[in-house]
mmCIF file of C-alpha atoms in Angstrom:
data_model
loop_
_atom_site.group_PDB
_atom_site.id
_atom_site.type_symbol
_atom_site.label_atom_id
_atom_site.label_comp_id
_atom_site.label_asym_id
_atom_site.label_seq_id
_atom_site.Cartn_x
_atom_site.Cartn_y
_atom_site.Cartn_z
ATOM 1 C CA MET N 1 -145.647 111.578 -186.633
ATOM 2 C CA SER N 2 -143.398 114.639 -186.814
ATOM 3 C CA SER N 3 -144.071 116.587 -189.997
ATOM 4 C CA ARG N 4 -141.354 119.211 -189.619
ATOM 5 C CA ILE N 5 -138.158 117.204 -190.069
ATOM 6 C CA ASP N 6 -137.304 114.661 -192.749
ATOM 7 C CA ALA N 7 -136.653 111.390 -190.901
ATOM 8 C CA LYS N 8 -134.630 109.922 -193.743
ATOM 9 C CA GLY N 9 -132.498 113.042 -193.891
ATOM 10 C CA LEU N 10 -131.247 112.335 -190.368
ATOM 11 C CA GLY N 11 -129.496 109.214 -191.654
ATOM 12 C CA LYS N 12 -128.493 106.387 -189.348
ATOM 13 C CA VAL N 13 -128.811 107.652 -185.776
ATOM 14 C CA VAL N 14 -127.287 106.233 -182.602
ATOM 15 C CA VAL N 15 -128.924 107.052 -179.263
ATOM 16 C CA LEU N 16 -126.361 106.856 -176.480
ATOM 17 C CA PHE N 17 -127.836 105.984 -173.096
ATOM 18 C CA GLY N 18 -127.098 104.077 -169.907
ATOM 19 C CA GLY N 19 -123.411 104.600 -169.303
ATOM 20 C CA ARG N 20 -121.382 104.257 -166.117
ATOM 21 C CA SER N 21 -122.445 107.250 -164.035
ATOM 22 C CA ALA N 22 -124.512 107.273 -160.862
ATOM 23 C CA GLU N 23 -127.405 108.476 -163.051
ATOM 24 C CA ARG N 24 -127.414 105.329 -165.198
ATOM 25 C CA GLU N 25 -130.998 104.307 -164.392
ATOM 26 C CA VAL N 26 -132.418 107.705 -165.306
ATOM 27 C CA SER N 27 -130.372 107.689 -168.502
ATOM 28 C CA LEU N 28 -131.697 104.258 -169.482
ATOM 29 C CA LYS N 29 -135.235 105.552 -169.133
ATOM 30 C CA SER N 30 -134.504 108.825 -170.973
ATOM 31 C CA GLY N 31 -132.717 107.089 -173.806
ATOM 32 C CA SER N 32 -135.308 104.388 -174.323
ATOM 33 C CA MET N 33 -138.032 107.021 -174.659
ATOM 34 C CA VAL N 34 -135.936 109.099 -177.068
ATOM 35 C CA LEU N 35 -135.137 106.008 -179.142
ATOM 36 C CA ALA N 36 -138.811 105.028 -179.295
ATOM 37 C CA ALA N 37 -139.789 108.549 -180.400
ATOM 38 C CA LEU N 38 -137.236 108.557 -183.210
ATOM 39 C CA GLN N 39 -138.334 105.125 -184.407
ATOM 40 C CA ARG N 40 -142.001 106.149 -184.279
ATOM 41 C CA ASN N 41 -141.138 108.955 -186.650
ATOM 42 C CA GLY N 42 -139.438 106.706 -189.168
ATOM 43 C CA VAL N 43 -135.819 107.408 -188.172
ATOM 44 C CA ASP N 44 -133.239 104.643 -188.608
ATOM 45 C CA ALA N 45 -132.322 104.867 -184.915
ATOM 46 C CA HIS N 46 -130.361 102.413 -182.781
ATOM 47 C CA GLY N 47 -129.668 102.266 -179.055
ATOM 48 C CA PHE N 48 -126.121 102.022 -177.720
ATOM 49 C CA ASP N 49 -125.025 101.636 -174.078
ATOM 50 C CA PRO N 50 -121.337 102.626 -173.710
ATOM 51 C CA ALA N 51 -121.150 100.648 -170.462
ATOM 52 C CA GLU N 52 -121.910 97.421 -172.298
ATOM 53 C CA ARG N 53 -120.400 97.979 -175.750
ATOM 54 C CA SER N 54 -117.017 99.221 -176.919
ATOM 55 C CA MET N 55 -116.152 102.421 -178.707
ATOM 56 C CA VAL N 56 -114.851 100.213 -181.527
ATOM 57 C CA GLU N 57 -118.438 99.145 -182.198
ATOM 58 C CA LEU N 58 -119.515 102.776 -182.163
ATOM 59 C CA ALA N 59 -116.782 103.676 -184.637
ATOM 60 C CA GLN N 60 -117.719 100.812 -186.951
ATOM 61 C CA GLY N 61 -121.487 101.390 -186.760
ATOM 62 C CA GLY N 62 -121.734 103.694 -189.762
ATOM 63 C CA PHE N 63 -123.687 106.282 -187.786
ATOM 64 C CA ASP N 64 -124.462 109.677 -189.304
ATOM 65 C CA ARG N 65 -125.244 111.370 -185.989
ATOM 66 C CA ALA N 66 -125.507 110.683 -182.272
ATOM 67 C CA VAL N 67 -128.248 111.718 -179.868
ATOM 68 C CA ILE N 68 -126.746 111.900 -176.384
ATOM 69 C CA SER N 69 -129.117 110.735 -173.642
ATOM 70 C CA LEU N 70 -126.352 110.041 -171.152
ATOM 71 C CA HIS N 71 -126.383 111.864 -167.821
ATOM 72 C CA GLY N 72 -123.517 112.573 -165.439
ATOM 73 C CA ARG N 73 -119.938 111.394 -165.782
ATOM 74 C CA PHE N 74 -118.695 110.018 -169.085
ATOM 75 C CA GLY N 75 -121.777 111.360 -170.830
ATOM 76 C CA GLU N 76 -122.351 114.938 -169.783
ATOM 77 C CA ASP N 77 -118.818 115.973 -168.872
ATOM 78 C CA GLY N 78 -117.138 116.253 -172.273
ATOM 79 C CA THR N 79 -115.847 112.667 -172.313
ATOM 80 C CA ILE N 80 -118.207 111.126 -174.868
ATOM 81 C CA GLN N 81 -118.275 114.428 -176.752
ATOM 82 C CA GLY N 82 -114.516 114.127 -177.268
ATOM 83 C CA VAL N 83 -114.894 110.560 -178.522
ATOM 84 C CA LEU N 84 -117.550 111.644 -181.017
ATOM 85 C CA GLU N 85 -115.421 114.530 -182.245
ATOM 86 C CA TRP N 86 -112.547 112.099 -182.824
ATOM 87 C CA LEU N 87 -114.849 109.633 -184.637
ATOM 88 C CA ASN N 88 -116.309 112.472 -186.746
ATOM 89 C CA ILE N 89 -119.868 111.689 -185.636
ATOM 90 C CA PRO N 90 -121.977 114.864 -185.188
ATOM 91 C CA TYR N 91 -123.775 114.879 -181.854
ATOM 92 C CA THR N 92 -126.466 116.708 -179.926
ATOM 93 C CA GLY N 93 -125.886 119.160 -177.092
ATOM 94 C CA SER N 94 -122.846 121.093 -175.985
ATOM 95 C CA GLY N 95 -119.269 120.522 -177.097
ATOM 96 C CA VAL N 96 -116.329 119.175 -175.121
ATOM 97 C CA THR N 97 -115.355 122.370 -173.299
ATOM 98 C CA ALA N 98 -118.842 123.600 -172.451
ATOM 99 C CA SER N 99 -119.903 120.130 -171.295
ATOM 100 C CA ALA N 100 -116.883 119.814 -168.994
ATOM 101 C CA LEU N 101 -117.336 123.345 -167.657
ATOM 102 C CA ALA N 102 -121.059 122.996 -166.962
ATOM 103 C CA MET N 103 -120.573 119.595 -165.311
ATOM 104 C CA ASP N 104 -118.238 121.126 -162.723
ATOM 105 C CA LYS N 105 -120.366 123.279 -160.438
ATOM 106 C CA ILE N 106 -117.316 125.064 -159.022
ATOM 107 C CA LEU N 107 -116.006 126.083 -162.446
ATOM 108 C CA THR N 108 -119.528 126.999 -163.550
ATOM 109 C CA LYS N 109 -119.915 129.347 -160.603
ATOM 110 C CA ALA N 110 -116.534 130.935 -161.257
ATOM 111 C CA ALA N 111 -117.507 131.590 -164.881
ATOM 112 C CA TRP N 112 -120.859 133.095 -163.914
ATOM 113 C CA ILE N 113 -119.382 135.262 -161.172
ATOM 114 C CA SER N 114 -116.740 136.566 -163.610
ATOM 115 C CA GLN N 115 -119.574 137.833 -165.803
ATOM 116 C CA GLY N 116 -121.575 139.357 -162.969
ATOM 117 C CA LEU N 117 -124.304 136.697 -162.890
ATOM 118 C CA ALA N 118 -125.894 135.966 -159.513
ATOM 119 C CA THR N 119 -125.133 132.547 -158.021
ATOM 120 C CA PRO N 120 -125.025 131.680 -154.298
ATOM 121 C CA ASP N 121 -121.677 132.149 -152.539
ATOM 122 C CA TYR N 122 -119.662 128.971 -152.078
ATOM 123 C CA VAL N 123 -116.517 127.421 -150.625
ATOM 124 C CA ARG N 124 -114.542 124.498 -152.070
ATOM 125 C CA LEU N 125 -114.180 121.911 -149.312
ATOM 126 C CA GLU N 126 -110.873 120.056 -148.971
ATOM 127 C CA PRO N 127 -110.137 117.269 -146.473
ATOM 128 C CA GLY N 128 -109.329 118.883 -143.134
ATOM 129 C CA PHE N 129 -111.363 122.031 -143.862
ATOM 130 C CA ASN N 130 -112.171 124.401 -141.002
ATOM 131 C CA VAL N 131 -115.832 123.950 -140.092
ATOM 132 C CA ASN N 132 -116.109 127.272 -138.284
ATOM 133 C CA GLU N 133 -114.676 129.249 -141.200
ATOM 134 C CA VAL N 134 -117.158 127.678 -143.625
ATOM 135 C CA VAL N 135 -120.127 128.326 -141.339
ATOM 136 C CA GLU N 136 -118.994 131.887 -140.646
ATOM 137 C CA ARG N 137 -118.801 132.656 -144.360
ATOM 138 C CA LEU N 138 -121.936 130.889 -145.619
ATOM 139 C CA GLY N 139 -124.188 130.788 -142.575
ATOM 140 C CA LEU N 140 -126.604 127.994 -141.681
ATOM 141 C CA PRO N 141 -128.328 126.122 -143.118
ATOM 142 C CA LEU N 142 -126.034 125.519 -146.084
ATOM 143 C CA ILE N 143 -125.823 123.015 -148.931
ATOM 144 C CA VAL N 144 -122.999 120.520 -149.467
ATOM 145 C CA LYS N 145 -122.745 118.681 -152.779
ATOM 146 C CA PRO N 146 -120.285 117.021 -155.139
ATOM 147 C CA ALA N 147 -119.044 119.381 -157.844
ATOM 148 C CA GLN N 148 -119.495 116.879 -160.665
ATOM 149 C CA GLU N 149 -122.655 114.927 -159.967
ATOM 150 C CA GLY N 150 -126.268 115.510 -160.918
ATOM 151 C CA SER N 151 -129.793 114.631 -159.850
ATOM 152 C CA THR N 152 -129.046 115.883 -156.295
ATOM 153 C CA LEU N 153 -126.920 112.753 -155.663
ATOM 154 C CA GLY N 154 -124.640 113.226 -152.661
ATOM 155 C CA LEU N 155 -126.341 116.487 -151.689
ATOM 156 C CA THR N 156 -127.034 117.379 -148.054
ATOM 157 C CA LYS N 157 -128.789 120.333 -146.473
ATOM 158 C CA VAL N 158 -126.639 121.026 -143.423
ATOM 159 C CA LYS N 159 -128.613 122.582 -140.560
ATOM 160 C CA THR N 160 -125.994 122.524 -137.790
ATOM 161 C CA ALA N 161 -122.209 122.826 -137.808
ATOM 162 C CA ASP N 162 -121.722 119.309 -136.436
ATOM 163 C CA GLN N 163 -123.434 117.864 -139.547
ATOM 164 C CA LEU N 164 -120.942 119.431 -141.936
ATOM 165 C CA GLN N 165 -118.226 116.770 -141.783
ATOM 166 C CA ALA N 166 -120.642 113.905 -142.485
ATOM 167 C CA ALA N 167 -122.143 115.857 -145.383
ATOM 168 C CA PHE N 168 -118.654 116.378 -146.812
ATOM 169 C CA GLU N 169 -117.864 112.668 -146.512
ATOM 170 C CA LEU N 170 -121.051 111.722 -148.343
ATOM 171 C CA ALA N 171 -120.361 114.133 -151.205
ATOM 172 C CA TYR N 172 -116.711 113.024 -151.320
ATOM 173 C CA LYS N 173 -117.854 109.457 -152.092
ATOM 174 C CA TYR N 174 -119.215 110.795 -155.384
ATOM 175 C CA ASP N 175 -116.457 113.265 -156.234
ATOM 176 C CA PRO N 176 -113.201 114.500 -154.649
ATOM 177 C CA ASN N 177 -114.287 118.027 -155.583
ATOM 178 C CA VAL N 178 -116.874 119.139 -153.043
ATOM 179 C CA LEU N 179 -118.481 122.513 -152.481
ATOM 180 C CA ALA N 180 -120.423 124.084 -149.682
ATOM 181 C CA GLU N 181 -122.964 126.590 -150.953
ATOM 182 C CA LYS N 182 -124.960 129.317 -149.249
ATOM 183 C CA PHE N 183 -128.551 128.157 -148.825
ATOM 184 C CA VAL N 184 -131.139 130.249 -150.608
ATOM 185 C CA SER N 185 -134.649 129.910 -149.296
ATOM 186 C CA GLY N 186 -137.321 130.497 -151.879
ATOM 187 C CA GLN N 187 -139.034 129.366 -155.039
ATOM 188 C CA GLU N 188 -137.382 126.788 -157.297
ATOM 189 C CA LEU N 189 -137.584 127.325 -161.056
ATOM 190 C CA THR N 190 -136.094 125.573 -164.059
ATOM 191 C CA VAL N 191 -135.681 126.962 -167.559
ATOM 192 C CA PRO N 192 -134.834 124.983 -170.712
ATOM 193 C CA VAL N 193 -132.684 126.783 -173.288
ATOM 194 C CA MET N 194 -132.347 125.815 -176.956
ATOM 195 C CA GLY N 195 -129.929 126.841 -179.710
ATOM 196 C CA GLU N 196 -126.513 128.409 -179.384
ATOM 197 C CA GLY N 197 -124.729 131.747 -179.376
ATOM 198 C CA ALA N 198 -126.871 134.725 -180.282
ATOM 199 C CA GLY N 199 -129.593 132.319 -181.414
ATOM 200 C CA ALA N 200 -130.071 130.780 -177.971
ATOM 201 C CA HIS N 201 -133.574 131.179 -176.563
ATOM 202 C CA ALA N 202 -135.449 130.085 -173.463
ATOM 203 C CA LEU N 203 -138.558 127.936 -173.325
ATOM 204 C CA PRO N 204 -141.324 128.630 -170.768
ATOM 205 C CA VAL N 205 -140.291 128.681 -167.103
ATOM 206 C CA ILE N 206 -141.393 125.787 -164.878
ATOM 207 C CA ARG N 207 -142.147 126.481 -161.227
ATOM 208 C CA ILE N 208 -141.464 123.519 -158.940
ATOM 209 C CA GLN N 209 -143.258 122.786 -155.684
ATOM 210 C CA ALA N 210 -141.721 119.775 -153.934
ATOM 211 C CA PRO N 211 -142.946 118.228 -150.655
ATOM 212 C CA ASP N 212 -141.504 120.285 -147.786
ATOM 213 C CA GLY N 213 -139.399 122.114 -150.375
ATOM 214 C CA ASN N 214 -137.211 119.017 -150.750
ATOM 215 C CA TYR N 215 -136.571 118.486 -154.455
ATOM 216 C CA ASP N 216 -134.349 115.405 -154.009
ATOM 217 C CA TYR N 217 -133.752 112.309 -156.159
ATOM 218 C CA HIS N 218 -136.951 110.617 -155.002
ATOM 219 C CA ASN N 219 -139.109 113.667 -155.658
ATOM 220 C CA LYS N 220 -137.455 114.195 -159.053
ATOM 221 C CA TYR N 221 -137.698 110.708 -160.493
ATOM 222 C CA ILE N 222 -139.742 108.324 -158.366
ATOM 223 C CA GLY N 223 -142.548 109.945 -156.410
ATOM 224 C CA ASN N 224 -145.551 111.801 -157.762
ATOM 225 C CA GLU N 225 -145.959 114.348 -154.962
ATOM 226 C CA THR N 226 -143.924 117.124 -156.586
ATOM 227 C CA LYS N 227 -146.039 119.700 -158.433
ATOM 228 C CA TYR N 228 -144.906 121.455 -161.595
ATOM 229 C CA PHE N 229 -146.472 124.642 -162.891
ATOM 230 C CA CYS N 230 -146.059 125.542 -166.543
ATOM 231 C CA PRO N 231 -147.281 128.198 -167.214
ATOM 232 C CA SER N 232 -145.331 129.176 -164.136
ATOM 233 C CA GLY N 233 -147.788 131.702 -162.739
ATOM 234 C CA LEU N 234 -145.016 134.314 -162.583
ATOM 235 C CA SER N 235 -145.629 137.789 -163.945
ATOM 236 C CA THR N 236 -144.804 138.176 -167.629
ATOM 237 C CA ASP N 237 -142.024 140.646 -166.886
ATOM 238 C CA PHE N 238 -140.406 138.505 -164.191
ATOM 239 C CA GLU N 239 -140.576 135.358 -166.291
ATOM 240 C CA ALA N 240 -138.840 137.247 -169.100
ATOM 241 C CA GLU N 241 -136.165 138.421 -166.636
ATOM 242 C CA VAL N 242 -135.506 134.854 -165.462
ATOM 243 C CA GLN N 243 -135.411 133.583 -169.043
ATOM 244 C CA ALA N 244 -132.906 136.268 -170.045
ATOM 245 C CA LEU N 245 -130.699 135.375 -167.052
ATOM 246 C CA CYS N 246 -130.725 131.695 -168.023
ATOM 247 C CA VAL N 247 -129.908 132.407 -171.666
ATOM 248 C CA LYS N 248 -126.970 134.551 -170.536
ATOM 249 C CA ALA N 249 -125.811 131.804 -168.166
ATOM 250 C CA TYR N 250 -125.983 129.295 -171.037
ATOM 251 C CA GLN N 251 -124.066 131.586 -173.397
ATOM 252 C CA VAL N 252 -121.342 132.341 -170.840
ATOM 253 C CA LEU N 253 -120.594 128.620 -170.570
ATOM 254 C CA GLY N 254 -120.594 128.226 -174.349
ATOM 255 C CA CYS N 255 -123.473 125.746 -174.346
ATOM 256 C CA ALA N 256 -125.099 124.590 -177.567
ATOM 257 C CA GLY N 257 -128.029 122.542 -178.783
ATOM 258 C CA TRP N 258 -130.073 122.458 -175.617
ATOM 259 C CA GLY N 259 -129.771 122.588 -171.847
ATOM 260 C CA ARG N 260 -131.649 123.456 -168.683
ATOM 261 C CA ALA N 261 -130.809 126.014 -166.016
ATOM 262 C CA ASP N 262 -131.921 125.619 -162.398
ATOM 263 C CA VAL N 263 -132.755 128.807 -160.504
ATOM 264 C CA LEU N 264 -133.849 129.777 -157.001
ATOM 265 C CA VAL N 265 -135.772 132.981 -156.332
ATOM 266 C CA ASP N 266 -135.171 134.316 -152.829
ATOM 267 C CA GLU N 267 -137.739 135.972 -150.612
ATOM 268 C CA SER N 268 -136.820 139.408 -151.956
ATOM 269 C CA GLY N 269 -137.586 138.261 -155.503
ATOM 270 C CA LYS N 270 -133.979 137.988 -156.718
ATOM 271 C CA PRO N 271 -133.172 134.985 -158.969
ATOM 272 C CA TRP N 272 -129.988 133.003 -158.257
ATOM 273 C CA LEU N 273 -128.431 130.549 -160.719
ATOM 274 C CA LEU N 274 -127.721 127.103 -159.284
ATOM 275 C CA GLU N 275 -126.461 124.956 -162.142
ATOM 276 C CA MET N 276 -126.656 124.204 -165.859
ATOM 277 C CA ASN N 277 -127.599 120.775 -167.191
ATOM 278 C CA THR N 278 -126.254 120.099 -170.685
ATOM 279 C CA SER N 279 -127.944 116.702 -171.148
ATOM 280 C CA PRO N 280 -131.303 117.073 -169.394
ATOM 281 C CA GLY N 281 -133.597 114.159 -168.681
ATOM 282 C CA MET N 282 -136.196 113.093 -171.211
ATOM 283 C CA THR N 283 -138.281 110.766 -169.024
ATOM 284 C CA ASP N 284 -141.986 111.028 -168.263
ATOM 285 C CA HIS N 285 -141.002 113.043 -165.155
ATOM 286 C CA SER N 286 -138.643 115.326 -167.080
ATOM 287 C CA LEU N 287 -138.962 119.055 -167.359
ATOM 288 C CA VAL N 288 -137.720 120.008 -170.825
ATOM 289 C CA PRO N 289 -140.546 118.070 -172.532
ATOM 290 C CA MET N 290 -143.047 119.696 -170.147
ATOM 291 C CA SER N 291 -141.821 123.189 -170.985
ATOM 292 C CA ALA N 292 -141.698 122.442 -174.715
ATOM 293 C CA ARG N 293 -145.276 121.188 -174.601
ATOM 294 C CA ALA N 294 -146.353 124.480 -173.009
ATOM 295 C CA SER N 295 -144.864 126.266 -176.013
ATOM 296 C CA GLY N 296 -146.751 124.003 -178.435
ATOM 297 C CA VAL N 297 -144.006 121.438 -179.148
ATOM 298 C CA GLU N 298 -144.947 117.821 -178.406
ATOM 299 C CA TYR N 299 -142.454 115.226 -177.204
ATOM 300 C CA ASP N 300 -141.795 113.572 -180.582
ATOM 301 C CA ASP N 301 -141.275 116.908 -182.313
ATOM 302 C CA LEU N 302 -138.878 117.992 -179.558
ATOM 303 C CA VAL N 303 -136.842 114.805 -179.960
ATOM 304 C CA MET N 304 -136.724 115.277 -183.737
ATOM 305 C CA GLN N 305 -135.589 118.900 -183.305
ATOM 306 C CA ILE N 306 -132.831 117.849 -180.925
ATOM 307 C CA ALA N 307 -131.680 115.077 -183.264
ATOM 308 C CA ALA N 308 -131.650 117.472 -186.215
ATOM 309 C CA SER N 309 -129.400 119.886 -184.289
ATOM 310 C CA ALA N 310 -126.473 117.412 -184.162
ATOM 311 C CA LYS N 311 -123.157 118.853 -185.257
ATOM 312 C CA LEU N 312 -119.431 118.639 -184.664
ATOM 313 C CA LYS N 313 -118.446 121.473 -182.358
ATOM 314 C CA ALA N 314 -114.671 121.396 -182.856
ATOM 315 C CA SER N 315 -115.033 122.201 -186.557
ATOM 316 C CA GLY N 316 -118.354 124.013 -186.239
ATOM 317 C CA LEU N 317 -119.629 122.143 -189.284
ATOM 318 C CA ASN N 318 -123.222 120.976 -189.566
ATOM 319 C CA VAL N 319 -123.915 117.313 -190.156
ATOM 320 C CA GLY N 320 -124.144 117.690 -193.932
ATOM 321 C CA GLY N 321 -120.606 118.978 -194.201
ATOM 322 C CA THR N 322 -118.856 116.304 -192.191
ATOM 323 C CA ARG N 323 -119.374 112.906 -193.771
#
């Protein structure tokens, strides 16, 4: 039982999970675990799958707050956030603008670059793009991925120029906005961030060691071969540097509530920002709970903290001032 947050004070809570994105199965697992944790702690919590129920039901449910456990499109891209703002239901995570911005990897990179934050060079790929120009700019190997998809879906590591077109076509099936990104060889890290604005802070860094360095969908969610190190084993100073970079990246995008930044450290020791997740997974393979545990916060307490952080972002009002 969580002793830090009054379960009754959270009111009637809806946990949104499932949805229509390509990450539906992961979301179903995340959401069911979040729902179970809330109910274990005495919260009046109810599950709701937007793919199977209408927004009319959500509006008429009498909910005091929403915990978003949706991943990908319609759940992490500002869409459901806009619905909740309109319905006056405070919700967890980032607001409409930050969610939409962070979901689009191209816009995210542009925002980071404008503030001098290191992220690998990239090219937006349009149908009919010039293969040679892309390879000349980014070198080989390179990464091709959809701009608005998560969990490495539609991602290809392109090793030769003649693989580039097929990689583009695969990514294009997920999203008409496709980017080619310079490949950074090195150590993969991920860093959860909590809070917002000047109060944002990073949790412990997780170092990821995937089979053959391939941290794909299978190695994220299905297999058990990937190794996670938290404590990371990095020096104290370098971990602090990476954490500060991720907090800055989170603040630049205007994120709130919680999120998780993915980082690659190249062979020279320089960290490069890859992307920001504004509705991270909460499954038994997920990384935010692992990092929180390393800082002394168990899964149920983390879920309760996230639920308690729900607010309307358009008005900036906390839950108590909205209903």
